[in-house]
Coordinates of C-alpha atoms in Angstrom, one line a residue:
M1 CA -21.2 -5.7 50.6
E2 CA -22.0 -8.8 49.0
I3 CA -25.7 -7.5 48.1
A4 CA -23.6 -4.4 46.2
T5 CA -21.3 -6.9 44.6
Q6 CA -24.2 -9.0 43.4
V7 CA -26.0 -5.9 41.9
R8 CA -22.9 -4.8 39.8
I9 CA -22.5 -8.4 38.7
T10 CA -26.2 -8.5 37.6
K11 CA -25.9 -5.4 35.9
A12 CA -22.8 -6.7 34.1
M13 CA -24.7 -9.4 32.9
R14 CA -27.8 -7.5 32.0
L15 CA -24.8 -5.5 29.6
S16 CA -23.6 -8.7 28.3
S17 CA -26.9 -9.9 27.5
I18 CA -27.3 -6.7 25.3
F19 CA -24.1 -7.1 23.6
R20 CA -24.1 -11.2 23.3
T21 CA -25.2 -10.6 19.6
T22 CA -22.5 -8.3 18.6
I23 CA -19.5 -9.5 20.9
S24 CA -17.9 -13.1 20.6
P25 CA -18.5 -15.3 23.3
I26 CA -14.6 -15.4 24.3
A27 CA -15.2 -11.4 24.8
L28 CA -18.5 -12.2 27.3
L29 CA -16.7 -14.8 29.2
T30 CA -13.7 -12.9 29.7
I31 CA -16.5 -10.0 31.0
L32 CA -17.7 -12.2 33.4
V33 CA -15.4 -13.7 34.8
C34 CA -13.8 -10.3 35.4
A35 CA -17.2 -9.5 37.0
S36 CA -17.2 -12.4 39.3
S37 CA -13.8 -12.2 40.5
V38 CA -13.1 -8.5 40.3
S39 CA -15.1 -6.1 42.9
A40 CA -14.1 -3.1 41.2
S41 CA -16.2 -0.4 41.3
E42 CA -19.0 0.0 38.8
P43 CA -17.8 2.7 36.5
R44 CA -14.5 0.9 35.7
V45 CA -17.1 -2.1 34.8
A46 CA -18.8 0.1 32.3
L47 CA -15.8 1.3 31.0
L48 CA -14.3 -2.0 30.0
V49 CA -17.5 -3.0 28.5
Q50 CA -17.4 0.4 26.5
Q51 CA -13.6 -0.4 25.5
E52 CA -15.0 -3.9 24.5
F53 CA -17.5 -2.5 22.5
S54 CA -15.5 0.1 20.7
Q55 CA -13.2 -2.6 19.9
Q56 CA -15.8 -5.1 18.6
Q57 CA -17.0 -1.9 16.6
L58 CA -13.8 -1.2 15.1
K59 CA -13.2 -4.7 14.0
E60 CA -16.5 -5.1 12.5
E61 CA -15.4 -1.7 10.3
I62 CA -12.4 -3.4 9.4
R63 CA -14.0 -6.3 8.3
D64 CA -16.7 -4.7 6.5
R65 CA -13.9 -2.8 4.8
V66 CA -11.9 -5.5 4.4
Q67 CA -15.2 -7.2 2.5
E68 CA -15.6 -4.2 0.6
E69 CA -12.1 -4.0 -1.0
V70 CA -12.6 -8.0 -1.4
D71 CA -16.1 -7.4 -3.3
I72 CA -14.4 -4.6 -5.6
A73 CA -11.7 -6.9 -6.3
F74 CA -13.8 -9.4 -7.2
G75 CA -15.8 -7.5 -9.3
R76 CA -12.9 -6.1 -11.0
I77 CA -11.3 -9.6 -11.8
A78 CA -15.0 -10.9 -12.7
V79 CA -15.2 -7.9 -15.3
L80 CA -11.9 -8.8 -17.0
L81 CA -13.1 -12.5 -17.1
N82 CA -16.1 -11.8 -18.6
G83 CA -14.2 -9.4 -21.3
L84 CA -11.4 -12.0 -21.8
I85 CA -14.5 -14.7 -22.4
I86 CA -15.8 -12.5 -25.0
A87 CA -12.6 -11.7 -26.8
L88 CA -11.7 -15.2 -26.6
T89 CA -15.4 -16.1 -27.8
L90 CA -15.1 -13.3 -30.9
F91 CA -11.6 -13.9 -31.7
P92 CA -12.2 -16.7 -34.0
T93 CA -14.9 -14.5 -36.0
A94 CA -12.8 -11.6 -35.8
A95 CA -9.8 -13.4 -37.2
G96 CA -12.2 -15.1 -39.8
V97 CA -13.1 -11.5 -40.9
G98 CA -9.5 -10.5 -41.0
V99 CA -8.4 -13.2 -42.9
W100 CA -10.7 -12.6 -45.5
F101 CA -10.4 -9.3 -46.0
L102 CA -6.8 -9.9 -46.8
L103 CA -7.6 -12.7 -48.7
S104 CA -10.1 -10.5 -50.7
K105 CA -7.5 -7.4 -51.0
L106 CA -4.8 -9.7 -52.0
S107 CA -7.2 -11.7 -55.0
K108 CA -8.2 -7.9 -56.1
Q109 CA -4.2 -6.9 -56.2
T110 CA -3.5 -10.3 -57.9
T111 CA -6.4 -9.4 -60.6
I112 CA -4.9 -5.9 -60.6
A113 CA -1.1 -7.2 -61.5
R114 CA -2.4 -9.6 -64.0
Q115 CA -4.3 -7.3 -66.3
E116 CA -1.3 -5.0 -66.1
I117 CA 1.4 -7.9 -66.9
E118 CA -1.5 -8.7 -69.8
S119 CA -1.4 -5.1 -71.1
L120 CA 2.4 -4.9 -71.0
H121 CA 2.7 -8.1 -72.9
Y122 CA 0.1 -7.0 -75.4
D123 CA 2.0 -3.3 -75.8
T124 CA 5.1 -5.2 -76.4
I125 CA 4.1 -7.7 -78.9
S126 CA 1.6 -5.4 -80.5
Q127 CA 3.8 -3.7 -82.8
L128 CA 5.4 -6.8 -83.9
K129 CA 1.9 -8.4 -84.9
L130 CA 0.9 -5.1 -86.6
L131 CA 3.7 -5.6 -89.5
I132 CA 1.9 -8.9 -90.3
S133 CA -1.4 -7.8 -90.2
D134 CA -1.6 -6.5 -93.4
A135 CA -0.1 -9.4 -95.4
E136 CA -2.6 -11.8 -93.1
T137 CA -5.6 -9.4 -94.4
I138 CA -4.5 -10.1 -97.9
L139 CA -4.1 -13.8 -97.4
G140 CA -7.5 -13.7 -95.9
E141 CA -9.0 -12.1 -99.2
I142 CA -7.1 -14.4 -101.6
Q143 CA -8.1 -17.7 -99.7
H144 CA -11.9 -16.4 -99.3
Q145 CA -11.8 -15.8 -103.2
S146 CA -10.1 -19.0 -104.5
H147 CA -11.3 -21.3 -101.7
A148 CA -15.0 -20.9 -100.8
A149 CA -14.9 -23.6 -98.2
D150 CA -12.5 -21.4 -96.2
A151 CA -15.1 -18.8 -95.7
E152 CA -17.3 -21.8 -94.3
T153 CA -14.9 -22.8 -91.7
D154 CA -13.0 -19.8 -91.2
L155 CA -9.6 -21.7 -90.0
L156 CA -6.5 -20.2 -90.0
F157 CA -3.0 -22.0 -90.3
P158 CA 0.7 -20.4 -90.2
D159 CA 2.3 -20.1 -93.8
A160 CA 5.4 -22.0 -94.8
Q161 CA 8.3 -20.4 -93.2
I162 CA 11.5 -19.9 -94.6
Q163 CA 14.9 -21.0 -92.9
E164 CA 18.1 -19.3 -92.6
F165 CA 21.0 -20.9 -94.5
A166 CA 23.1 -23.0 -91.9
P167 CA 26.7 -23.9 -93.9
V168 CA 27.7 -27.5 -93.7
N169 CA 31.4 -27.7 -92.7
Y170 CA 32.5 -30.1 -95.5
G171 CA 33.6 -30.3 -99.2
N172 CA 35.1 -27.3 -101.3
Y173 CA 35.5 -24.5 -98.8
Q174 CA 35.0 -21.9 -102.1
Q175 CA 32.0 -23.7 -103.7
L176 CA 30.4 -24.5 -99.9
L177 CA 30.9 -20.2 -99.2
T178 CA 29.3 -19.7 -103.3
A179 CA 26.3 -21.7 -102.2
A180 CA 25.9 -20.1 -99.0
D181 CA 26.1 -16.5 -100.9
Y182 CA 23.4 -18.0 -103.3
A183 CA 21.2 -19.3 -100.4
K184 CA 21.5 -16.0 -98.7
Q185 CA 20.7 -13.7 -101.9
G186 CA 17.9 -16.0 -102.0
D187 CA 16.5 -15.3 -98.6
A188 CA 16.6 -12.0 -99.3
C189 CA 15.0 -11.9 -102.4
F190 CA 12.2 -13.7 -100.8
F191 CA 11.6 -11.0 -98.2
E192 CA 11.4 -8.7 -100.9
N193 CA 8.8 -10.6 -102.8
R194 CA 11.2 -11.2 -105.6
Y195 CA 9.6 -15.1 -105.7
Q196 CA 11.3 -15.8 -108.9
D197 CA 14.8 -14.2 -108.4
A198 CA 14.6 -16.1 -105.3
I199 CA 14.0 -19.3 -106.9
A200 CA 16.8 -18.6 -109.3
A201 CA 19.5 -18.0 -106.5
Y202 CA 18.5 -21.3 -104.6
D203 CA 18.9 -23.1 -107.7
Q204 CA 22.1 -21.8 -107.9
A205 CA 23.4 -22.7 -104.6
L206 CA 21.8 -26.1 -105.0
K207 CA 24.1 -26.8 -108.4
I208 CA 26.8 -26.2 -106.1
Q209 CA 25.9 -28.1 -103.0
P210 CA 22.6 -30.1 -103.6
D211 CA 22.9 -31.7 -100.3
L212 CA 21.3 -27.9 -98.4
A213 CA 18.1 -29.1 -96.9
D214 CA 17.6 -25.7 -95.5
T215 CA 18.0 -24.4 -99.0
W216 CA 15.2 -26.9 -100.8
N217 CA 13.1 -26.0 -97.9
N218 CA 13.4 -22.3 -98.4
R219 CA 12.5 -23.2 -102.0
G220 CA 9.8 -25.0 -101.4
V221 CA 8.2 -22.4 -99.5
V222 CA 8.9 -19.8 -102.3
L223 CA 7.5 -22.1 -104.6
T224 CA 4.4 -22.3 -101.9
R225 CA 3.9 -18.3 -102.3
M226 CA 3.7 -18.9 -106.2
Q227 CA 1.0 -21.3 -105.8
R228 CA 3.3 -23.7 -107.5
Y229 CA 2.4 -26.8 -105.1
P230 CA 3.8 -29.8 -107.1
E231 CA 7.4 -28.1 -107.2
A232 CA 6.8 -27.2 -103.7
I233 CA 6.3 -30.8 -102.8
A234 CA 9.2 -31.9 -104.4
S235 CA 11.5 -29.4 -102.5
Y236 CA 10.2 -30.6 -99.5
E237 CA 10.7 -34.2 -100.4
Q238 CA 14.2 -33.2 -101.0
A239 CA 14.9 -32.0 -97.6
T240 CA 13.3 -34.7 -95.7
T241 CA 15.2 -37.0 -97.8
I242 CA 18.5 -35.4 -96.7
R243 CA 17.2 -34.9 -93.2
P244 CA 14.3 -37.2 -92.1
N245 CA 13.9 -35.7 -89.0
Y246 CA 13.7 -32.1 -90.2
P247 CA 10.2 -30.7 -88.7
D248 CA 9.6 -27.6 -90.8
A249 CA 9.8 -29.4 -93.9
W250 CA 7.3 -31.6 -93.0
N251 CA 5.3 -28.9 -91.5
N252 CA 5.6 -27.2 -94.9
R253 CA 4.8 -29.7 -97.1
G254 CA 1.6 -30.4 -94.7
V255 CA 0.5 -26.8 -95.7
V256 CA 0.6 -27.7 -99.4
L257 CA -1.4 -30.7 -99.0
L258 CA -3.9 -28.7 -97.4
E259 CA -4.2 -26.1 -99.9
L260 CA -4.6 -29.4 -102.4
Q261 CA -7.4 -30.5 -100.0
K262 CA -5.1 -34.1 -99.2
Y263 CA -6.0 -33.6 -95.7
Q264 CA -5.0 -37.0 -94.7
D265 CA -1.8 -36.9 -96.4
A266 CA -1.4 -33.4 -94.4
I267 CA -2.0 -35.0 -91.2
G268 CA 0.3 -37.7 -92.0
C269 CA 3.0 -34.7 -92.5
Y270 CA 2.0 -32.7 -89.3
E271 CA 2.3 -36.0 -87.3
Q272 CA 5.9 -36.6 -89.2
A273 CA 6.5 -32.9 -87.9
I274 CA 5.5 -33.8 -84.4
Q275 CA 7.4 -36.9 -83.7
A276 CA 10.4 -34.8 -84.9
K277 CA 9.4 -32.1 -82.3
P278 CA 6.7 -32.9 -80.1
D279 CA 6.4 -29.2 -78.8
Y280 CA 5.7 -27.9 -82.4
A281 CA 2.9 -25.6 -82.0
D282 CA 2.2 -25.1 -85.3
A283 CA 2.2 -28.7 -86.2
W284 CA -0.3 -29.3 -83.9
N285 CA -2.5 -26.2 -84.9
N286 CA -2.3 -27.2 -88.3
R287 CA -3.4 -31.1 -87.9
G288 CA -6.5 -29.6 -85.8
V289 CA -7.0 -27.6 -89.2
A290 CA -6.9 -30.7 -91.4
F291 CA -9.1 -32.5 -88.8
S292 CA -11.9 -29.5 -89.3
K293 CA -11.7 -29.6 -93.0
M294 CA -12.4 -33.1 -92.7
Q295 CA -15.4 -32.6 -90.1
E296 CA -13.8 -34.2 -87.3
Y297 CA -14.3 -31.5 -84.9
E298 CA -13.5 -33.4 -81.5
Q299 CA -9.9 -34.5 -82.8
A300 CA -9.4 -30.7 -84.2
V301 CA -10.0 -29.6 -80.4
I302 CA -7.4 -32.2 -79.2
S303 CA -5.0 -31.0 -81.4
Y304 CA -5.5 -27.2 -80.8
N305 CA -5.4 -27.8 -77.2
Q306 CA -2.1 -29.6 -77.6
A307 CA -1.2 -26.4 -79.5
L308 CA -2.2 -23.8 -76.6
Q309 CA -0.6 -26.2 -74.1
I310 CA 2.9 -25.0 -75.9
K311 CA 2.0 -22.0 -76.7
N312 CA -0.9 -20.3 -74.6
D313 CA -1.0 -17.1 -76.4
Y314 CA -1.4 -18.7 -79.7
T315 CA -4.5 -16.6 -81.6
D316 CA -4.8 -19.2 -84.2
A317 CA -5.1 -21.8 -82.3
W318 CA -7.9 -20.1 -80.0
N319 CA -9.7 -18.8 -83.1
N320 CA -9.8 -22.2 -84.5
R321 CA -10.7 -24.2 -81.3
G322 CA -13.7 -21.6 -81.4
V323 CA -14.6 -22.7 -85.1
A324 CA -14.3 -26.4 -84.1
L325 CA -16.1 -25.9 -80.5
S326 CA -19.2 -24.2 -82.2
K327 CA -19.5 -27.1 -84.8
L328 CA -19.7 -29.0 -82.0
Q329 CA -22.5 -26.6 -80.6
K330 CA -20.8 -25.7 -77.7
Y331 CA -21.4 -22.1 -78.0
E332 CA -20.1 -20.7 -74.6
D333 CA -16.7 -22.6 -74.7
A334 CA -16.2 -21.6 -78.3
I335 CA -17.1 -17.6 -77.1
A336 CA -14.7 -18.6 -74.3
S337 CA -11.9 -19.4 -76.6
Y338 CA -12.6 -16.1 -78.9
D339 CA -12.6 -13.9 -75.9
N340 CA -8.9 -15.5 -74.9
A341 CA -7.9 -15.0 -78.6
A342 CA -9.1 -11.2 -78.4
K343 CA -6.9 -10.7 -75.1
I344 CA -4.1 -11.4 -77.3
R345 CA -4.6 -9.5 -80.4
P346 CA -8.1 -7.7 -80.3
D347 CA -7.4 -6.0 -83.7
F348 CA -7.8 -9.3 -85.7
Y349 CA -11.2 -9.0 -87.2
R350 CA -11.7 -12.7 -87.8
I351 CA -12.2 -13.3 -83.9
W352 CA -15.2 -10.8 -83.8
Y353 CA -16.5 -12.1 -86.8
N354 CA -16.7 -15.5 -85.3
K355 CA -17.9 -14.8 -82.2
A356 CA -20.9 -12.6 -84.5
R357 CA -21.6 -16.1 -85.9
C358 CA -21.7 -18.0 -82.9
Y359 CA -24.3 -15.4 -81.0
A360 CA -26.3 -15.6 -84.3
L361 CA -26.6 -19.0 -84.0
Q362 CA -27.8 -19.0 -80.4
G363 CA -30.1 -16.5 -81.6
K364 CA -28.6 -13.8 -79.3
I365 CA -29.4 -11.0 -81.9
E366 CA -28.0 -7.8 -80.3
L367 CA -24.7 -9.5 -79.4
A368 CA -24.2 -10.9 -83.1
I369 CA -24.9 -7.5 -84.3
E370 CA -22.3 -5.7 -81.8
N371 CA -19.7 -8.4 -82.9
L372 CA -20.4 -8.0 -86.3
K373 CA -20.2 -4.4 -86.0
R374 CA -16.3 -4.6 -84.4
A375 CA -15.2 -6.9 -87.5
L376 CA -16.4 -4.4 -89.8
N377 CA -14.7 -1.8 -88.5
L378 CA -11.6 -3.4 -88.9
N379 CA -12.0 -4.8 -92.1
P380 CA -15.4 -3.9 -93.8
N381 CA -14.4 -5.3 -97.1
V382 CA -14.3 -8.9 -96.2
C383 CA -16.6 -8.7 -93.6
K384 CA -19.0 -7.6 -95.6
E385 CA -18.9 -9.7 -98.3
L386 CA -18.4 -12.5 -96.0
A387 CA -21.7 -11.7 -94.0
K388 CA -23.8 -11.5 -97.1
S389 CA -23.5 -15.3 -97.8
E390 CA -22.7 -16.5 -94.2
A391 CA -25.1 -19.5 -93.2
D392 CA -24.5 -19.1 -89.7
L393 CA -26.0 -15.4 -90.0
E394 CA -29.3 -16.5 -91.4
K395 CA -31.1 -15.5 -88.3
I396 CA -30.0 -11.9 -88.3
R397 CA -30.0 -11.2 -91.8
E398 CA -33.5 -10.2 -91.8
H399 CA -32.9 -7.6 -88.8
E400 CA -32.9 -4.4 -89.6
A401 CA -29.4 -3.4 -87.6
F402 CA -27.9 -6.3 -89.8
K403 CA -29.3 -4.5 -93.3
Q404 CA -27.8 -1.0 -92.5
L405 CA -24.2 -2.9 -91.4
I406 CA -24.1 -4.5 -94.4
S407 CA -25.2 -1.7 -96.9

């Protein structure tokens, strides 16, 4: 009996050695203890070992399944983390590209809006400017015929401006009313180009009330149009005597002195006007014209800049600034000034004529011809006469296209 028991124990130990690598030490010890202490039959021991083995396999399968699920979950998390890292890496670049795209689109929309505003602005004022275009053309022809120096510098300055009569509330009411009536009658005659009748009406008003500064100023304007310059200066002096800080009278007096080529005296008048009214764009522009006539072009540019700071859509100031910069051989800046003038008033022939002069001085023949052609289309008579003797066009005068345009 003991031998049989030992045989069973030996078989159990052999089985335990076979499964030692697959079962835990605790399970193995349990089997040995059971084998040594229990004298059960051999089939029962085998059944216990088989059950233990099955449980171990089940544990291994469960562990493998758990490990597999853990691996899958870890893989998903790793993919998610990698995607997040890539997204975080690419986000600044994508954000930069997005911001650049938005800024580019905004800049384009801003440019379009600015162009539309400029177009609307031009359309609004073009009709008003068209009314004085013919008058400026005639004035340009007169200036060219009577002042050869003007054709050389091609500088523009506003004409003297008439002032609406402003009644003064003192003195005899009936006399004051009569003076006002005569003054208004003089204004009406002026606008109808009946200059002699205007002078007579102003004289009647001043006989009744001689201290009407506006009437003295308007009388000077009419005399300026009639080119009776000494009488005009006397009228402006009366106006400034009555009202010392009268910017329009000072400016108008400077216009007459400029016509008389008394440039330094004209500058003094413009400075008096500016002192009375610092934002007087016309006075700043006229001051620049006077300096240009004296060939002090740097001072002229300073004056034009002041005028443009006050009134950025001032066509004459942009054009005159271009002329002064061209004299200083700053051709690119001069062309930029002409371009700004053309945006405001593209139908002004002087702008294109001056651009042609500037390009000719640079030796850019084709551009000079192109701009000269535009000037001739707007005012052929004046531009042809100017171009025939224009010193700045000397470099293109022998060009065949120039000859065809002039002929």
